[in-house]
Amino acid sequence: MKSHRLVQALTLVAVLPMTAAAASSDFKPESVANVEQRIFQDVRIGNPRVGAQSVDLDFHRGTGNLFAAVSWPDGWSLNISTDGGATWQETYFYPSASEISMRVGGDFAWVSYAPSAAPTQLRMRRFHATTGAPDATYNYQLVGNLNPATIVDVAMTANADSGDSGIYVGCIGSDNAPYFFWDDLVGTSFVPFHPPSTIAEGGLDITMNPGAGSGFFLLMSFQSGSAIKVWRLHIFGGWEQTLSYGVNGSNNYSAISAYQDTVAAVFEMDYTNGNGILSLVNTNAGQGGEWSPDVIYIPPTPTAPEAAGADISLRSPSGSLLT
């Protein structure tokens, strides 16, 4: 789950050029003024529920249906929109506060979660992509049990953009260790394959790397001590740490995305006037030593809005959106 901190925040929009032949140093966020801005009417998700703590969004390519998994103070909900986001319907509510993450793979929206009643267990539920209804036969499946450690963060992804054959789930335990599991779209026999890192404290995110010519098909980012770390996984090999970047302050939010071996990570950084956003881009599948940093936003004055909860998506050769 991405911990979207509910504080005074500034929405940022920037485009990272994605020309394949460009060097890392050529990837500079363009001015917000150069980005086409389209403003739509706000639509409530989860009405009449209040107190949303985090949200994961995804869509089903076959139907165009949109899905939102929302964490609330008393549980989490799965919501569907069949009209492009104009209206939303809650199709399921799980009455237990939980770390959650959601992605669409195959013909299901998958939600990984760690219920407060069983905080050592990482579980999975799935919902039909056509209706959003829960798969009653599947019920829930146990992804993994960290006992005695409890689960403090969850993130998942699926390879819907490249093969549409698997789901991949990560979590961080109270023992400050990262965990990773994967399965095919049957989703009943998850295989553990954990990165060999000793410290992981929060801000977990996982991304696929569609069209990866390098073979590094998946990347994971998280905060580790005073650094943001990125690990990558090769289809024929194991985990490899590719980045350890020092950060200021205690904010632990990170996000990562990749497309055709271009990798971009964004994370919160504490500056003199408050919280800002920094990006790192790598055009060689995250190869160590080839990351190019760029400041996305720094509060210009002590009273200026702070930034929180940036996200990133690389899904086309033309650009990416930071918000």
CSV table of C-alpha atoms in Angstrom, one decimal:
chain,number,residue,atom,x,y,z
A,1,MET,CA,0.0,0.0,0.0
A,2,LYS,CA,1.2,3.5,-0.8
A,3,SER,CA,0.9,5.6,2.4
A,4,HIS,CA,-0.7,8.7,1.0
A,5,ARG,CA,-0.2,11.1,3.9
A,6,LEU,CA,-3.3,13.2,4.5
A,7,VAL,CA,-1.5,16.5,5.0
A,8,GLN,CA,-1.5,19.8,3.2
A,9,ALA,CA,-0.3,18.8,-0.2
A,10,LEU,CA,0.4,20.3,-3.7
A,11,THR,CA,-0.6,18.4,-6.8
A,12,LEU,CA,2.3,18.3,-9.3
A,13,VAL,CA,2.3,17.4,-12.9
A,14,ALA,CA,5.4,16.8,-15.0
A,15,VAL,CA,6.3,14.9,-18.1
A,16,LEU,CA,9.5,12.9,-18.4
A,17,PRO,CA,10.5,12.5,-22.1
A,18,MET,CA,11.0,8.9,-23.1
A,19,THR,CA,13.2,9.0,-26.2
A,20,ALA,CA,14.9,5.6,-26.3
A,21,ALA,CA,18.1,7.0,-27.7
A,22,ALA,CA,18.4,9.7,-25.0
A,23,ALA,CA,21.0,9.5,-22.3
A,24,SER,CA,20.0,9.6,-18.6
A,25,SER,CA,21.1,13.2,-18.3
A,26,ASP,CA,18.6,14.1,-21.1
A,27,PHE,CA,15.6,13.1,-19.0
A,28,LYS,CA,14.4,16.4,-17.4
A,29,PRO,CA,10.9,17.0,-16.2
A,30,GLU,CA,9.2,19.6,-18.4
A,31,SER,CA,7.5,22.7,-17.0
A,32,VAL,CA,4.0,22.2,-15.8
A,33,ALA,CA,3.0,25.0,-18.2
A,34,ASN,CA,3.9,22.8,-21.1
A,35,VAL,CA,1.6,19.9,-20.0
A,36,GLU,CA,-1.9,19.7,-21.3
A,37,GLN,CA,-4.2,20.0,-18.3
A,38,ARG,CA,-7.8,18.7,-18.4
A,39,ILE,CA,-9.9,19.2,-15.3
A,40,PHE,CA,-12.9,17.0,-14.7
A,41,GLN,CA,-15.5,17.2,-12.0
A,42,ASP,CA,-14.5,15.4,-8.8
A,43,VAL,CA,-16.4,12.1,-8.2
A,44,ARG,CA,-16.8,10.5,-4.8
A,45,ILE,CA,-15.6,6.9,-4.4
A,46,GLY,CA,-17.0,5.0,-1.5
A,47,ASN,CA,-19.9,7.4,-0.6
A,48,PRO,CA,-21.0,7.7,2.2
A,49,ARG,CA,-17.8,6.4,3.7
A,50,VAL,CA,-15.3,9.0,5.0
A,51,GLY,CA,-11.7,8.9,6.2
A,52,ALA,CA,-10.0,7.3,3.2
A,53,GLN,CA,-6.4,6.4,4.0
A,54,SER,CA,-5.1,5.1,0.7
A,55,VAL,CA,-6.3,4.1,-2.7
A,56,ASP,CA,-5.0,1.9,-5.5
A,57,LEU,CA,-6.4,2.4,-9.0
A,58,ASP,CA,-6.2,0.1,-12.1
A,59,PHE,CA,-8.3,-0.9,-15.1
A,60,HIS,CA,-9.3,-4.0,-17.0
A,61,ARG,CA,-8.1,-3.9,-20.6
A,62,GLY,CA,-10.9,-6.2,-21.9
A,63,THR,CA,-13.8,-4.2,-20.6
A,64,GLY,CA,-12.4,-0.8,-19.8
A,65,ASN,CA,-13.8,-1.1,-16.3
A,66,LEU,CA,-12.0,0.9,-13.6
A,67,PHE,CA,-11.2,-0.4,-10.1
A,68,ALA,CA,-10.4,1.4,-6.9
A,69,ALA,CA,-9.4,-0.4,-3.7
A,70,VAL,CA,-9.7,2.0,-0.8
A,71,SER,CA,-8.4,1.6,2.8
A,72,TRP,CA,-10.7,3.1,5.5
A,73,PRO,CA,-10.4,3.3,9.3
A,74,ASP,CA,-12.6,0.3,9.7
A,75,GLY,CA,-11.7,-1.9,6.7
A,76,TRP,CA,-11.2,-1.7,2.9
A,77,SER,CA,-13.5,-1.7,-0.1
A,78,LEU,CA,-13.4,-2.7,-3.7
A,79,ASN,CA,-15.1,-0.3,-6.1
A,80,ILE,CA,-15.9,-0.5,-9.8
A,81,SER,CA,-16.7,2.1,-12.5
A,82,THR,CA,-18.1,0.9,-15.8
A,83,ASP,CA,-18.5,4.4,-17.3
A,84,GLY,CA,-15.0,5.8,-17.3
A,85,GLY,CA,-15.0,7.0,-13.7
A,86,ALA,CA,-18.2,9.1,-13.9
A,87,THR,CA,-19.9,6.8,-11.3
A,88,TRP,CA,-18.6,4.2,-8.8
A,89,GLN,CA,-20.2,1.3,-7.1
A,90,GLU,CA,-18.8,-0.5,-4.0
A,91,THR,CA,-19.0,-4.3,-4.7
A,92,TYR,CA,-17.2,-5.5,-1.6
A,93,PHE,CA,-16.2,-4.4,1.9
A,94,TYR,CA,-13.8,-6.2,4.2
A,95,PRO,CA,-14.5,-5.1,7.9
A,96,SER,CA,-11.0,-5.1,9.2
A,97,ALA,CA,-8.4,-2.4,9.0
A,98,SER,CA,-5.6,-3.6,6.7
A,99,GLU,CA,-2.6,-2.8,4.6
A,100,ILE,CA,-3.8,-3.3,1.0
A,101,SER,CA,-2.7,-3.2,-2.6
A,102,MET,CA,-4.7,-3.9,-5.8
A,103,ARG,CA,-3.9,-4.7,-9.4
A,104,VAL,CA,-5.8,-6.2,-12.4
A,105,GLY,CA,-4.5,-9.4,-14.0
A,106,GLY,CA,-6.3,-11.7,-16.3
A,107,ASP,CA,-10.1,-11.3,-15.8
A,108,PHE,CA,-9.8,-10.4,-12.1
A,109,ALA,CA,-9.0,-7.4,-9.9
A,110,TRP,CA,-6.7,-8.9,-7.2
A,111,VAL,CA,-6.4,-7.4,-3.7
A,112,SER,CA,-3.6,-8.3,-1.3
A,113,TYR,CA,-4.0,-7.4,2.3
A,114,ALA,CA,-3.0,-8.1,5.9
A,115,PRO,CA,-6.0,-8.1,8.2
A,116,SER,CA,-5.7,-6.6,11.6
A,117,ALA,CA,-7.1,-9.8,13.1
A,118,ALA,CA,-4.3,-11.8,11.6
A,119,PRO,CA,-1.5,-9.3,11.0
A,120,THR,CA,1.2,-11.9,10.2
A,121,GLN,CA,-0.7,-13.2,7.3
A,122,LEU,CA,-0.5,-11.8,3.7
A,123,ARG,CA,-3.8,-12.8,2.0
A,124,MET,CA,-5.3,-12.4,-1.5
A,125,ARG,CA,-8.9,-12.0,-2.7
A,126,ARG,CA,-10.0,-11.5,-6.3
A,127,PHE,CA,-13.0,-9.9,-8.0
A,128,HIS,CA,-14.5,-10.5,-11.4
A,129,ALA,CA,-13.4,-7.8,-13.9
A,130,THR,CA,-16.8,-7.7,-15.6
A,131,THR,CA,-18.9,-7.0,-12.4
A,132,GLY,CA,-16.5,-6.3,-9.5
A,133,ALA,CA,-18.2,-9.1,-7.6
A,134,PRO,CA,-16.0,-11.3,-5.3
A,135,ASP,CA,-15.0,-14.7,-6.5
A,136,ALA,CA,-16.8,-16.8,-3.9
A,137,THR,CA,-15.1,-20.0,-5.0
A,138,TYR,CA,-11.7,-18.4,-4.5
A,139,ASN,CA,-12.7,-16.9,-1.2
A,140,TYR,CA,-9.2,-15.9,0.1
A,141,GLN,CA,-5.9,-17.5,-0.4
A,142,LEU,CA,-2.8,-17.3,1.9
A,143,VAL,CA,0.1,-15.7,0.1
A,144,GLY,CA,2.5,-16.1,3.0
A,145,ASN,CA,2.8,-16.0,6.8
A,146,LEU,CA,5.6,-13.9,8.3
A,147,ASN,CA,5.0,-15.2,11.9
A,148,PRO,CA,6.2,-13.9,14.3
A,149,ALA,CA,6.7,-10.6,12.3
A,150,THR,CA,3.6,-8.6,11.4
A,151,ILE,CA,3.0,-6.9,8.1
A,152,VAL,CA,3.5,-3.2,8.0
A,153,ASP,CA,3.4,-2.4,4.2
A,154,VAL,CA,2.0,-4.2,1.1
A,155,ALA,CA,2.5,-3.6,-2.7
A,156,MET,CA,1.7,-5.7,-5.7
A,157,THR,CA,1.8,-5.7,-9.5
A,158,ALA,CA,0.7,-7.8,-12.4
A,159,ASN,CA,2.1,-8.3,-15.9
A,160,ALA,CA,-1.1,-7.3,-17.7
A,161,ASP,CA,1.1,-5.2,-20.1
A,162,SER,CA,3.4,-8.1,-21.0
A,163,GLY,CA,1.9,-11.6,-21.2
A,164,ASP,CA,-0.8,-11.2,-18.6
A,165,SER,CA,0.1,-14.4,-16.9
A,166,GLY,CA,1.2,-13.6,-13.3
A,167,ILE,CA,0.7,-11.6,-10.1
A,168,TYR,CA,3.6,-10.5,-7.9
A,169,VAL,CA,3.2,-9.4,-4.2
A,170,GLY,CA,5.7,-7.8,-1.8
A,171,CYS,CA,5.4,-6.7,1.8
A,172,ILE,CA,7.6,-5.4,4.6
A,173,GLY,CA,7.5,-7.0,8.0
A,174,SER,CA,7.9,-5.6,11.5
A,175,ASP,CA,11.3,-7.4,11.4
A,176,ASN,CA,12.4,-4.7,8.8
A,177,ALA,CA,12.8,-7.3,6.1
A,178,PRO,CA,11.3,-7.2,2.6
A,179,TYR,CA,9.3,-10.3,1.3
A,180,PHE,CA,8.2,-11.2,-2.2
A,181,PHE,CA,5.8,-13.8,-3.6
A,182,TRP,CA,4.6,-14.7,-7.1
A,183,ASP,CA,2.1,-17.0,-8.8
A,184,ASP,CA,0.3,-17.5,-12.1
A,185,LEU,CA,-3.3,-16.3,-12.5
A,186,VAL,CA,-4.7,-19.4,-10.8
A,187,GLY,CA,-3.5,-17.7,-7.6
A,188,THR,CA,-3.5,-20.6,-5.2
A,189,SER,CA,0.2,-21.5,-4.9
A,190,PHE,CA,2.3,-18.5,-4.2
A,191,VAL,CA,6.1,-19.0,-4.4
A,192,PRO,CA,8.3,-17.1,-2.0
A,193,PHE,CA,11.4,-15.4,-3.5
A,194,HIS,CA,12.6,-12.7,-1.1
A,195,PRO,CA,15.3,-10.1,-1.9
A,196,PRO,CA,18.4,-10.5,0.3
A,197,SER,CA,18.1,-7.2,2.0
A,198,THR,CA,18.4,-6.8,5.8
A,199,ILE,CA,16.6,-3.4,6.3
A,200,ALA,CA,13.3,-2.3,4.8
A,201,GLU,CA,11.2,0.2,6.7
A,202,GLY,CA,8.4,1.4,4.5
A,203,GLY,CA,7.4,3.2,1.3
A,204,LEU,CA,7.2,-0.1,-0.6
A,205,ASP,CA,6.4,-0.1,-4.3
A,206,ILE,CA,6.7,-2.7,-7.1
A,207,THR,CA,6.6,-2.4,-10.8
A,208,MET,CA,6.8,-4.5,-13.9
A,209,ASN,CA,9.2,-3.5,-16.8
A,210,PRO,CA,7.1,-4.3,-20.0
A,211,GLY,CA,9.2,-4.9,-23.0
A,212,ALA,CA,12.4,-5.4,-21.0
A,213,GLY,CA,15.2,-6.3,-23.4
A,214,SER,CA,17.6,-6.6,-20.4
A,215,GLY,CA,15.6,-9.5,-18.8
A,216,PHE,CA,15.1,-7.4,-15.6
A,217,PHE,CA,11.4,-7.7,-15.6
A,218,LEU,CA,10.5,-6.4,-12.2
A,219,LEU,CA,11.7,-3.7,-9.8
A,220,MET,CA,11.0,-2.9,-6.1
A,221,SER,CA,11.7,0.3,-4.1
A,222,PHE,CA,11.5,1.0,-0.4
A,223,GLN,CA,13.1,3.1,2.3
A,224,SER,CA,16.0,1.5,4.1
A,225,GLY,CA,17.5,3.5,7.0
A,226,SER,CA,18.5,6.9,5.5
A,227,ALA,CA,18.3,5.7,1.9
A,228,ILE,CA,15.8,4.8,-0.8
A,229,LYS,CA,16.8,1.5,-2.3
A,230,VAL,CA,15.9,-0.2,-5.6
A,231,TRP,CA,16.2,-3.9,-6.2
A,232,ARG,CA,15.6,-5.5,-9.6
A,233,LEU,CA,14.8,-9.1,-10.5
A,234,HIS,CA,16.0,-10.9,-13.6
A,235,ILE,CA,13.8,-13.5,-15.4
A,236,PHE,CA,16.7,-16.0,-15.4
A,237,GLY,CA,18.4,-15.0,-12.2
A,238,GLY,CA,18.0,-13.5,-8.7
A,239,TRP,CA,17.6,-10.1,-7.0
A,240,GLU,CA,20.2,-7.4,-7.5
A,241,GLN,CA,20.4,-4.1,-5.6
A,242,THR,CA,20.8,-1.3,-8.2
A,243,LEU,CA,20.3,1.9,-6.1
A,244,SER,CA,20.9,3.2,-2.6
A,245,TYR,CA,20.2,7.0,-2.5
A,246,GLY,CA,20.5,9.0,0.6
A,247,VAL,CA,17.4,10.9,1.8
A,248,ASN,CA,16.7,13.6,4.3
A,249,GLY,CA,14.1,13.4,7.0
A,250,SER,CA,11.9,10.5,8.0
A,251,ASN,CA,9.3,10.5,5.1
A,252,ASN,CA,9.2,7.0,3.6
A,253,TYR,CA,7.0,7.4,0.5
A,254,SER,CA,8.5,6.0,-2.7
A,255,ALA,CA,7.1,5.0,-6.1
A,256,ILE,CA,8.7,3.3,-9.1
A,257,SER,CA,7.7,2.5,-12.6
A,258,ALA,CA,9.4,1.1,-15.7
A,259,TYR,CA,8.9,0.7,-19.4
A,260,GLN,CA,11.2,-0.9,-22.0
A,261,ASP,CA,14.2,-0.7,-19.6
A,262,THR,CA,13.7,2.9,-18.7
A,263,VAL,CA,13.1,3.1,-14.9
A,264,ALA,CA,11.9,6.1,-13.0
A,265,ALA,CA,11.6,6.4,-9.2
A,266,VAL,CA,10.1,9.3,-7.2
A,267,PHE,CA,10.2,9.9,-3.5
A,268,GLU,CA,9.6,12.4,-0.8
A,269,MET,CA,12.6,14.5,0.4
A,270,ASP,CA,12.7,16.9,3.4
A,271,TYR,CA,14.0,20.3,2.4
A,272,THR,CA,14.6,23.5,4.4
A,273,ASN,CA,11.0,24.8,3.8
A,274,GLY,CA,9.3,21.4,4.0
A,275,ASN,CA,8.5,18.3,2.1
A,276,GLY,CA,9.4,18.1,-1.6
A,277,ILE,CA,9.7,15.5,-4.4
A,278,LEU,CA,12.8,14.1,-6.1
A,279,SER,CA,12.9,11.9,-9.1
A,280,LEU,CA,15.6,9.5,-10.3
A,281,VAL,CA,15.7,8.1,-13.9
A,282,ASN,CA,17.7,5.3,-15.4
A,283,THR,CA,17.6,4.3,-19.1
A,284,ASN,CA,19.5,1.0,-18.7
A,285,ALA,CA,17.1,-1.2,-16.7
A,286,GLY,CA,18.2,0.4,-13.4
A,287,GLN,CA,21.9,-0.4,-13.9
A,288,GLY,CA,23.9,0.8,-10.9
A,289,GLY,CA,25.7,4.1,-11.2
A,290,GLU,CA,23.5,5.3,-14.1
A,291,TRP,CA,20.7,7.1,-12.2
A,292,SER,CA,20.0,10.8,-13.0
A,293,PRO,CA,18.4,12.8,-10.2
A,294,ASP,CA,16.1,15.7,-10.7
A,295,VAL,CA,14.2,17.9,-8.2
A,296,ILE,CA,10.5,17.9,-9.1
A,297,TYR,CA,9.4,20.3,-6.3
A,298,ILE,CA,10.8,22.2,-3.4
A,299,PRO,CA,8.6,24.5,-1.3
A,300,PRO,CA,9.9,28.0,-2.1
A,301,THR,CA,9.0,29.5,1.2
A,302,PRO,CA,8.2,28.2,4.7
A,303,THR,CA,4.5,28.9,4.2
A,304,ALA,CA,4.3,27.3,0.7
A,305,PRO,CA,2.4,24.0,0.3
A,306,GLU,CA,4.4,20.9,0.9
A,307,ALA,CA,4.3,17.9,-1.5
A,308,ALA,CA,3.2,14.4,-0.6
A,309,GLY,CA,2.2,11.2,-2.2
A,310,ALA,CA,3.8,11.6,-5.7
A,311,ASP,CA,3.2,8.7,-8.1
A,312,ILE,CA,4.6,7.8,-11.5
A,313,SER,CA,3.6,5.7,-14.5
A,314,LEU,CA,5.7,4.8,-17.5
A,315,ARG,CA,3.4,3.2,-20.0
A,316,SER,CA,4.3,4.6,-23.4
A,317,PRO,CA,7.4,5.6,-25.3
A,318,SER,CA,6.2,9.3,-25.3
A,319,GLY,CA,6.2,10.2,-21.7
A,320,SER,CA,5.2,9.6,-18.1
A,321,LEU,CA,2.9,11.4,-15.7
A,322,LEU,CA,3.9,12.5,-12.2
A,323,THR,CA,1.2,13.6,-9.8
